[in-house]
Tab-separated table of C-alpha atoms in Angstrom:
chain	number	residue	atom	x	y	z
A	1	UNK	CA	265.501	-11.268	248.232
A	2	UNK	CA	268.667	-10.335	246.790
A	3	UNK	CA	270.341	-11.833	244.098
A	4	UNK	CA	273.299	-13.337	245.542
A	5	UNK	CA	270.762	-15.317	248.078
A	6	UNK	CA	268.911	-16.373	244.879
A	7	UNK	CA	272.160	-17.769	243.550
A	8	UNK	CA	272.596	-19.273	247.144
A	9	UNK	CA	269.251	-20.889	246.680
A	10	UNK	CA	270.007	-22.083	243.211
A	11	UNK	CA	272.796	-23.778	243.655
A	12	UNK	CA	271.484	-25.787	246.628
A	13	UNK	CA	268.230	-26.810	244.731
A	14	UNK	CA	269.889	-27.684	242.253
A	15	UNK	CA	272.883	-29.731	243.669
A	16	UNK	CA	269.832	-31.578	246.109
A	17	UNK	CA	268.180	-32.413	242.799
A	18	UNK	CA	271.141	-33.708	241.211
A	19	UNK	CA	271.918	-35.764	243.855
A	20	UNK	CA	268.464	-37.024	243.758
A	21	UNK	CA	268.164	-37.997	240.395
A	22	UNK	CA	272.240	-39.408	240.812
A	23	UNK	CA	271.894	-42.196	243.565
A	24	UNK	CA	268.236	-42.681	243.178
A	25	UNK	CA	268.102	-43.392	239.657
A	26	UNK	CA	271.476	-45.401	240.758
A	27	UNK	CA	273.188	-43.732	237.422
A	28	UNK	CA	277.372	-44.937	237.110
A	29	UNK	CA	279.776	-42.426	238.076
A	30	UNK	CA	276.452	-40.166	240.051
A	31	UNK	CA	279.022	-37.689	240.844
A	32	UNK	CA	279.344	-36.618	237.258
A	33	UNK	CA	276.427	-35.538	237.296
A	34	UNK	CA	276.452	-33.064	240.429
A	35	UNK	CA	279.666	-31.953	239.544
A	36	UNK	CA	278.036	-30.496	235.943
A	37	UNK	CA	275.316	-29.278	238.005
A	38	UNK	CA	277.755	-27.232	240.628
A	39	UNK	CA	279.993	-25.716	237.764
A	40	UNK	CA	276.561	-24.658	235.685
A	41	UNK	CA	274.923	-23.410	238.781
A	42	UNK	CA	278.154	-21.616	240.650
A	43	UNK	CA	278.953	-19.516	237.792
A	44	UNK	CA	279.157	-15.982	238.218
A	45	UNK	CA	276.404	-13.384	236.957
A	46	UNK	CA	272.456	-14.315	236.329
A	47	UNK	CA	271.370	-17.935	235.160
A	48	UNK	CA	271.928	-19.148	231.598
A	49	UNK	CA	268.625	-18.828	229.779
A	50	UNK	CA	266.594	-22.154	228.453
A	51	UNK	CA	267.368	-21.642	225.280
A	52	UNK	CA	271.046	-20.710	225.884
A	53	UNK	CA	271.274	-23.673	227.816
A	54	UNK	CA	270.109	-25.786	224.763
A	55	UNK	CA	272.677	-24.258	221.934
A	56	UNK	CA	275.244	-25.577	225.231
A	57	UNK	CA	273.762	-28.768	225.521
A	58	UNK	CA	274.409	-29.176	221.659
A	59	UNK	CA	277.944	-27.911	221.746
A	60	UNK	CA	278.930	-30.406	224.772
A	61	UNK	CA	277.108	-33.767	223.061
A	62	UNK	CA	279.594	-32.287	219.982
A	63	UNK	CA	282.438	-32.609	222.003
A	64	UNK	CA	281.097	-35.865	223.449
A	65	UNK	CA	280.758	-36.924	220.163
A	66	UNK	CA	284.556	-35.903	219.684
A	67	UNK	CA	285.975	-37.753	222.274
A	68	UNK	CA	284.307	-40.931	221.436
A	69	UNK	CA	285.645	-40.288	218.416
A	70	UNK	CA	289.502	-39.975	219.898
A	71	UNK	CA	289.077	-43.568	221.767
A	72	UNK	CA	290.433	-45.748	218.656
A	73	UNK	CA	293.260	-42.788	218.453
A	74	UNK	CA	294.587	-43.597	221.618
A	75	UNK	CA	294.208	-47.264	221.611
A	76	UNK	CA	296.493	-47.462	218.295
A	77	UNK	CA	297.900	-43.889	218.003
A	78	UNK	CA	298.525	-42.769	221.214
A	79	UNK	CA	301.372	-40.602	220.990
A	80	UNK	CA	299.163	-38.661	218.212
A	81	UNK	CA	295.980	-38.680	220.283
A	82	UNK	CA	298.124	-37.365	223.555
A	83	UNK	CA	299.573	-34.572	221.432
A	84	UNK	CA	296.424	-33.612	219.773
A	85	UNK	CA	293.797	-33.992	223.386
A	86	UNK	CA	296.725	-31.402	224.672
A	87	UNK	CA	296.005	-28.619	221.441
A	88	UNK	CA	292.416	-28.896	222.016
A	89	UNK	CA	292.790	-28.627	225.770
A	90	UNK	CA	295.069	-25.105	225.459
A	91	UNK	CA	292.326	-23.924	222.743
A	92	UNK	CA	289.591	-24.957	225.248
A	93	UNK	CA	291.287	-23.273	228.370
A	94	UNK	CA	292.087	-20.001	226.368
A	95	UNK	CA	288.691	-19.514	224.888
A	96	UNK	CA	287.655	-19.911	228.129
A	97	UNK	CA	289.955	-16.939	229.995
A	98	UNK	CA	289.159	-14.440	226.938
A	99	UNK	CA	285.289	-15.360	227.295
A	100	UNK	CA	285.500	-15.544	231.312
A	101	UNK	CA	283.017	-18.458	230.593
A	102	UNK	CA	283.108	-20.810	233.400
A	103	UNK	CA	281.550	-23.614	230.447
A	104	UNK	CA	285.361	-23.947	229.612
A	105	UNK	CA	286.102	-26.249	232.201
A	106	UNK	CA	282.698	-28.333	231.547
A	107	UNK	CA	283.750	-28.352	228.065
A	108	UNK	CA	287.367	-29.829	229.466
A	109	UNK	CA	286.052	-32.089	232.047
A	110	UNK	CA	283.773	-33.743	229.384
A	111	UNK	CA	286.522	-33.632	226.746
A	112	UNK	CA	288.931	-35.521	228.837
A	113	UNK	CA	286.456	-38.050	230.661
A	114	UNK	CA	284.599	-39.781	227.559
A	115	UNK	CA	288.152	-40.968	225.852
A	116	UNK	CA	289.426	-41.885	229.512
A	117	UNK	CA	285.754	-43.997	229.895
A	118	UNK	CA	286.054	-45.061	226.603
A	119	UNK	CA	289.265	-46.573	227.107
A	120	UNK	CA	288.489	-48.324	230.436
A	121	UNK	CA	285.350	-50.035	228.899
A	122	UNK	CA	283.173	-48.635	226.400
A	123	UNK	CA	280.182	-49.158	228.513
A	124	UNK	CA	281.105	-45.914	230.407
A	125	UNK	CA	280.705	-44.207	227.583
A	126	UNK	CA	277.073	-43.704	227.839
A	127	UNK	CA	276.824	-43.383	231.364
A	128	UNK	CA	279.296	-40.471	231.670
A	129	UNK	CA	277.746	-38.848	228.700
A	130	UNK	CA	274.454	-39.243	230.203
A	131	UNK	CA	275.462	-37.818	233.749
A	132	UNK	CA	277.243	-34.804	231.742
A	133	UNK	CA	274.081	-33.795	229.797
A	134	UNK	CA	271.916	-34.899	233.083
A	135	UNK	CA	274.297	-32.606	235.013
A	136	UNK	CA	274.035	-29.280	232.356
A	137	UNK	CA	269.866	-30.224	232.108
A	138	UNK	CA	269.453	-29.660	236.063
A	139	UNK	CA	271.677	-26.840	235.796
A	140	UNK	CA	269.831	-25.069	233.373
A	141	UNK	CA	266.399	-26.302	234.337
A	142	UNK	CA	266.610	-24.758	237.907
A	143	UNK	CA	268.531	-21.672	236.926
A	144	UNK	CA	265.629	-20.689	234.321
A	145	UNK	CA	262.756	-22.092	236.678
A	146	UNK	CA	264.329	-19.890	239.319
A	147	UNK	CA	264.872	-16.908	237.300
A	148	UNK	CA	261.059	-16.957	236.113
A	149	UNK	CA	259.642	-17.089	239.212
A	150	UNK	CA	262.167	-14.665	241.266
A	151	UNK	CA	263.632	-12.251	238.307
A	152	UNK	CA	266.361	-10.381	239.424
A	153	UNK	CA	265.180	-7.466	237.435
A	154	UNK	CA	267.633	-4.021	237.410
A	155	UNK	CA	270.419	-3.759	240.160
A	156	UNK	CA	271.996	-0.409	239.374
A	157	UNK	CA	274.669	-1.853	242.900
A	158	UNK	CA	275.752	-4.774	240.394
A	159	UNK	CA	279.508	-5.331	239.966
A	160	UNK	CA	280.943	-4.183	236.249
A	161	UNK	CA	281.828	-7.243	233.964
A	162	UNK	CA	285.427	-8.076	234.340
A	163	UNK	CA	287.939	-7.089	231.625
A	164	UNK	CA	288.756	-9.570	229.449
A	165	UNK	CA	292.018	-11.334	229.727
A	166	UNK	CA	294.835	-9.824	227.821
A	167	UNK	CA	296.137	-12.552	224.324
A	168	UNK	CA	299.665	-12.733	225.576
A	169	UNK	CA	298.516	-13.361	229.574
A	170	UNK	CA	295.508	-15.791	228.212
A	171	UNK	CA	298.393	-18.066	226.515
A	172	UNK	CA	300.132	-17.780	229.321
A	173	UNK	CA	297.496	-19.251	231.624
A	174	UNK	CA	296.082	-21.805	229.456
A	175	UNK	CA	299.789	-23.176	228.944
A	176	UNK	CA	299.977	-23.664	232.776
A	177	UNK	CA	296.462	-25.047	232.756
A	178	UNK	CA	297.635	-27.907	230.336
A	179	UNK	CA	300.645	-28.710	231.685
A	180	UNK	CA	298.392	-29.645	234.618
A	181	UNK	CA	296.006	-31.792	233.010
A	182	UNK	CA	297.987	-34.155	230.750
A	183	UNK	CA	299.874	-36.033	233.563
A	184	UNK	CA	296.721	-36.929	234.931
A	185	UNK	CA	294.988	-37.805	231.650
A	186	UNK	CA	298.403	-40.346	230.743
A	187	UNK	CA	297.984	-42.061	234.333
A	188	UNK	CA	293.961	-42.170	233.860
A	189	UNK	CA	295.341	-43.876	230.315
A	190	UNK	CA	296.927	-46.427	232.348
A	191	UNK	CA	294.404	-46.818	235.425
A	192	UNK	CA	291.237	-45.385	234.085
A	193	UNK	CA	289.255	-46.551	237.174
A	194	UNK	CA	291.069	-45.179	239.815
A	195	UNK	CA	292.247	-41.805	238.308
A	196	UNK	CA	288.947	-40.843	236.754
A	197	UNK	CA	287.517	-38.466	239.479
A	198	UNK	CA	291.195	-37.225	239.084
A	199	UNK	CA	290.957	-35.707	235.826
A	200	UNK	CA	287.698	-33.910	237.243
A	201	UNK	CA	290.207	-32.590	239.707
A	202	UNK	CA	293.043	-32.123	237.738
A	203	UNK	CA	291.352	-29.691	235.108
A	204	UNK	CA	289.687	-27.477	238.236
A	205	UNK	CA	293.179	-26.891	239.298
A	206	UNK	CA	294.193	-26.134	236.072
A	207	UNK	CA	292.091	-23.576	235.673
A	208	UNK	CA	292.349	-22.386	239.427
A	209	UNK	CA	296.712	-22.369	238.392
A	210	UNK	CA	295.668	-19.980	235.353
A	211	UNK	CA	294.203	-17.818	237.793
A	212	UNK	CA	296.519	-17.380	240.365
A	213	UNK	CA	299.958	-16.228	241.454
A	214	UNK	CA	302.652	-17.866	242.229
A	215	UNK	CA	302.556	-16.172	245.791
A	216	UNK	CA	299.127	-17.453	246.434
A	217	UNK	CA	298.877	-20.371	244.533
A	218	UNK	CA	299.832	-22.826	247.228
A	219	UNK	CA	297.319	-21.314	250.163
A	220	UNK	CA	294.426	-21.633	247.207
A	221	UNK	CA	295.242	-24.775	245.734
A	222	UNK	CA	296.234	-26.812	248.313
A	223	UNK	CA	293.817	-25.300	250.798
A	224	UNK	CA	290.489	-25.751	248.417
A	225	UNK	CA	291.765	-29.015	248.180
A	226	UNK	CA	291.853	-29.529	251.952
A	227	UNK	CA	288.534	-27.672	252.498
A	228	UNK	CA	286.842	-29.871	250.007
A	229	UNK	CA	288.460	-33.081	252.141
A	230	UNK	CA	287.258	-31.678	255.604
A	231	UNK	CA	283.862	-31.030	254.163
A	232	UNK	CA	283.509	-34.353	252.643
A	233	UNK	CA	284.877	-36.107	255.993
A	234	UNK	CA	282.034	-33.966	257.803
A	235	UNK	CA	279.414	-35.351	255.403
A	236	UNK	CA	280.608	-38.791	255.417
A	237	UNK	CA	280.248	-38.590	259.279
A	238	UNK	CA	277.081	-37.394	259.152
A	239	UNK	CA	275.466	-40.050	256.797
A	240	UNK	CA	276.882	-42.591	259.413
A	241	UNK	CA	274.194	-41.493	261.693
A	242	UNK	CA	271.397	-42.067	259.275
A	243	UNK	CA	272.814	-43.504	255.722
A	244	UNK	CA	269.537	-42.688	253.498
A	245	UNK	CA	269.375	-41.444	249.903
A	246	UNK	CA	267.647	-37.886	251.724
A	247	UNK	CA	270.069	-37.526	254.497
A	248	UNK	CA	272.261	-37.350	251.803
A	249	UNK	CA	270.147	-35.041	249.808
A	250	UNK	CA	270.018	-33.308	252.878
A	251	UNK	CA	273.989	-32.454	253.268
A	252	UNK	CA	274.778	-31.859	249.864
A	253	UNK	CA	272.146	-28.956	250.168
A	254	UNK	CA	273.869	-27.871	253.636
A	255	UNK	CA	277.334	-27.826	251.964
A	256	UNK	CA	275.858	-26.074	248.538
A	257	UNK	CA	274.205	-23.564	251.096
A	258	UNK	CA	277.172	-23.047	253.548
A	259	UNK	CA	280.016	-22.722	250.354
A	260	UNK	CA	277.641	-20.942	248.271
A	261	UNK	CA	277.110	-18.159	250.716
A	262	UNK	CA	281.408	-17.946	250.008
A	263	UNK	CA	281.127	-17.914	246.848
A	264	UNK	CA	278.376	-15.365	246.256
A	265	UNK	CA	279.511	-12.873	248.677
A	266	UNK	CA	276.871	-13.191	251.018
A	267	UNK	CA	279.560	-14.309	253.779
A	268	UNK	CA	282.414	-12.134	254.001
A	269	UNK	CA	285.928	-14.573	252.937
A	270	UNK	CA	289.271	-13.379	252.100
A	271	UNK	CA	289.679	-16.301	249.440
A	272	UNK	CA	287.934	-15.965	246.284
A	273	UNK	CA	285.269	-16.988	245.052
A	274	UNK	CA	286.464	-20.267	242.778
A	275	UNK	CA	288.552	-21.216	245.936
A	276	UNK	CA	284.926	-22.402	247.011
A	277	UNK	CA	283.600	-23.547	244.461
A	278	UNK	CA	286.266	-25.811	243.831
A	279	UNK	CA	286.075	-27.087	247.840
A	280	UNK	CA	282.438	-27.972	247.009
A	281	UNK	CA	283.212	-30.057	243.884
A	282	UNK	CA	285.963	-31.529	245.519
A	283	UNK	CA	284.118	-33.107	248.345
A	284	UNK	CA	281.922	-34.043	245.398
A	285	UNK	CA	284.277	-36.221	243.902
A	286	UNK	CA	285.820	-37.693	247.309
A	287	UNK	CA	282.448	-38.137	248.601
A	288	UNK	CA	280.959	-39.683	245.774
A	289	UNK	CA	283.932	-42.513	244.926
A	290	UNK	CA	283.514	-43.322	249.094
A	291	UNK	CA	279.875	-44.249	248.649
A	292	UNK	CA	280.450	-46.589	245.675
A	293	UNK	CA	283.289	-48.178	247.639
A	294	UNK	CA	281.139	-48.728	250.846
A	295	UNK	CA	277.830	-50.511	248.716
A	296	UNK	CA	280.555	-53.158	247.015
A	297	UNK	CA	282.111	-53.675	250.350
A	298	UNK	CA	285.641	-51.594	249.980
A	299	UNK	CA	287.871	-50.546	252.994
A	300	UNK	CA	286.151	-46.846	252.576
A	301	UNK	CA	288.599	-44.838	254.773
A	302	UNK	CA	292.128	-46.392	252.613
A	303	UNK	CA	290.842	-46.008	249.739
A	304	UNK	CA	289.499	-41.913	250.599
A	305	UNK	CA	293.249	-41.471	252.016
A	306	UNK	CA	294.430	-42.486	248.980
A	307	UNK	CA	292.374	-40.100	247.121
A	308	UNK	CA	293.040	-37.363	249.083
A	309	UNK	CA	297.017	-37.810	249.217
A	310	UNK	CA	296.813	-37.940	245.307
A	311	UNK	CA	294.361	-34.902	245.234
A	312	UNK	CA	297.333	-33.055	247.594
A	313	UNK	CA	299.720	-34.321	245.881
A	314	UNK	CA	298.092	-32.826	242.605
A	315	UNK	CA	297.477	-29.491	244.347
A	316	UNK	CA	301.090	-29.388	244.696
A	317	UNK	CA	302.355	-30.321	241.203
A	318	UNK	CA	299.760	-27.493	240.365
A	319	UNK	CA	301.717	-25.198	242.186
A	320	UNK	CA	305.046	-25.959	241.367
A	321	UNK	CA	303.973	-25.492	237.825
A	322	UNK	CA	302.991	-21.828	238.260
A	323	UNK	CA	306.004	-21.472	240.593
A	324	UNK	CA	307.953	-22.539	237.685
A	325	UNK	CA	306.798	-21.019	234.566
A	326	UNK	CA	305.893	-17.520	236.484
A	327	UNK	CA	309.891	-17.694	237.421
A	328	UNK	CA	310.654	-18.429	233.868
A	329	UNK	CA	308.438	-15.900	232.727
A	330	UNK	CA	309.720	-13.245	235.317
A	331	UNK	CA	313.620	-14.536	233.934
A	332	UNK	CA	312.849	-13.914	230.206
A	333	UNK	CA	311.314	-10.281	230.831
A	334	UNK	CA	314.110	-9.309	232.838
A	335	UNK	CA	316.465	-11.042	230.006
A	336	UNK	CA	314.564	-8.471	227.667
A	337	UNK	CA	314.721	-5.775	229.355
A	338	UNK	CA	318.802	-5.833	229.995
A	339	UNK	CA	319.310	-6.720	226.432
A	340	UNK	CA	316.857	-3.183	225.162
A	341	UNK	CA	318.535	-0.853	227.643
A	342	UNK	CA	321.867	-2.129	226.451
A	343	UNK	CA	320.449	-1.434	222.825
A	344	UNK	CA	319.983	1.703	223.955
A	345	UNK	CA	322.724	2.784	225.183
């Protein structure tokens, strides 16, 4: 077995087990939960080690701690709070492009959520924070399980480590992946409810806009987006049929297994990998929201459009961000470059 089917295999087990423990143990928000469990488990490179995954597990109930913490700041200082969740959000997404750590945007998600919870009704507190650290425990659990049974041993084939980001092009990025979270985290201030599986959203395009072009920013944003819709519409469909707890165990492994062969490189795709990734987690969070809505009697398919047209309409704000500040950017050097050759002469 090769180790991108091993990765395949991971990241299905561990989203069915996710989803297991989510909606059987009938936890609030149960898509917080496979949502940690996809980011831990769709990472690049081998699985985090137990003990790895503990010193993590420590560092994210920090943050947790810290954005309980920031609730009273933006109930009575919000101006402050806003200014301050937007420092730690840069610092967050620029560690995470120098590291290449994909625990950057778990760190983010789980920075953002708790305050957002917090706000709404301090009994979400503990339930997101328990679906975060549920989330990162599967994650780990199955990727060193895995890993001790099936080692992946020496693979002289394996691709090098990427470079590391570059200072000036890591501010850059982080920059644009800010400007893309805050609007979302102000509205969520205002409507925690409804825009909560938005910031989840909102921080995976971020980091998607830090990665990406200007040119292709609008096929890979807007297009994960509408992959993670279709694939969420498919598994809604399919529950109809037979709406049990393991049919639905059942899909989420098809759509972990079917993506994951994407985003491993077992299935040959001219989109990369985190274009994937992010289609999975976004049918995640539109899939997840439309189950809640169905057991307390909501008008399912309005309320899903209405997720999905803010999800586009995200998408696109995304990419009119990189549009602008990669115009801006592309401006200045040429600004820089007339004003040193007239120096010169």
């Amino acid at each position: 077995m090769e180790r991108a089917d091993k990765a395949v295999l991971r990241l299905a087990t561990g989203l069915a087990l996710a989803v297991l423990l989510a909606y059987g143990l009938a936890l609030s928000s149960p898509f917080v939960l496979c949502v940690m469990t996809v980011l831990m488990l769709s990472k690049p490179g081998p699985p985090m080690p137990l003990l790895k995954g503990m010193v993590v597990a420590l560092l994210i109930a920090a943050v947790l701690a810290a954005g309980v913490l920031m609730v009273p700041l933006l109930e009575h200082y919000a101006s402050v709070a806003m200014l301050l969740t937007a420092l730690l959000l840069y610092t967050v997404f620029f560690i995470g492009l120098q590291s290449g750590s994909p625990l950057a945007n778990i760190v983010a998600i789980a920075f953002t959520l708790v305050p957002v919870a917090g706000v709404a009704d301090q009994a979400l507190v503990p339930a997101i924070s328990t679906a975060i650290a549920l989330g990162l425990g599967v994650g780990v659990l199955v990727g060193s399980l895995s890993h001790a049974l099936f080692p992946d041993g020496a693979d002289p084939a394996a691709r090098p480590a990427l470079p590391a980001v570059a200072a000036h092009t890591a501010r850059w990025r982080a920059v644009q992946a800010t400007l893309v979270v805050m609007p979302v985290l102000v509205l969520a201030l205002v409507n925690p409810a409804f825009y909560l599986s938005a910031i989840i959203k909102s921080v995976l395009l971020g980091q998607q806009a830090g990665a990406t072009g200007a040119r292709s920013a609008g096929r890979i944003l807007v297009g994960s987006t509408l992959a993670g819709a279709g694939m969420a519409t498919l598994a809604w469909f399919g529950l109809a049929m037979l709406p049990t707890l393991w049919m639905l165990v059942l899909w989420m492994a098809a759509a972990a297994l079917w993506s994951g062969a994407r985003i491993f490189g077992l299935e040959a795709s001219a989109l990369p990998p985190s274009f994937w990734s992010n289609a999975l987690v976004t049918m995640l969070i539109l899939l997840g929201p439309a189950i809640e809505d169905s057991v307390v009697g909501k008008d399912v398919g309005h309320a899903s459009l209405v997720r999905v047209s803010l999800f586009v309409a995200l998408a696109l704000y995304a990419w009119a961000v990189v549009w602008a500040l990669e115009g801006w950017r592309a401006a200045r050097a040429l600004r820089l470059r007339r004003v040193n050759k007239q120096q010169d002469v």
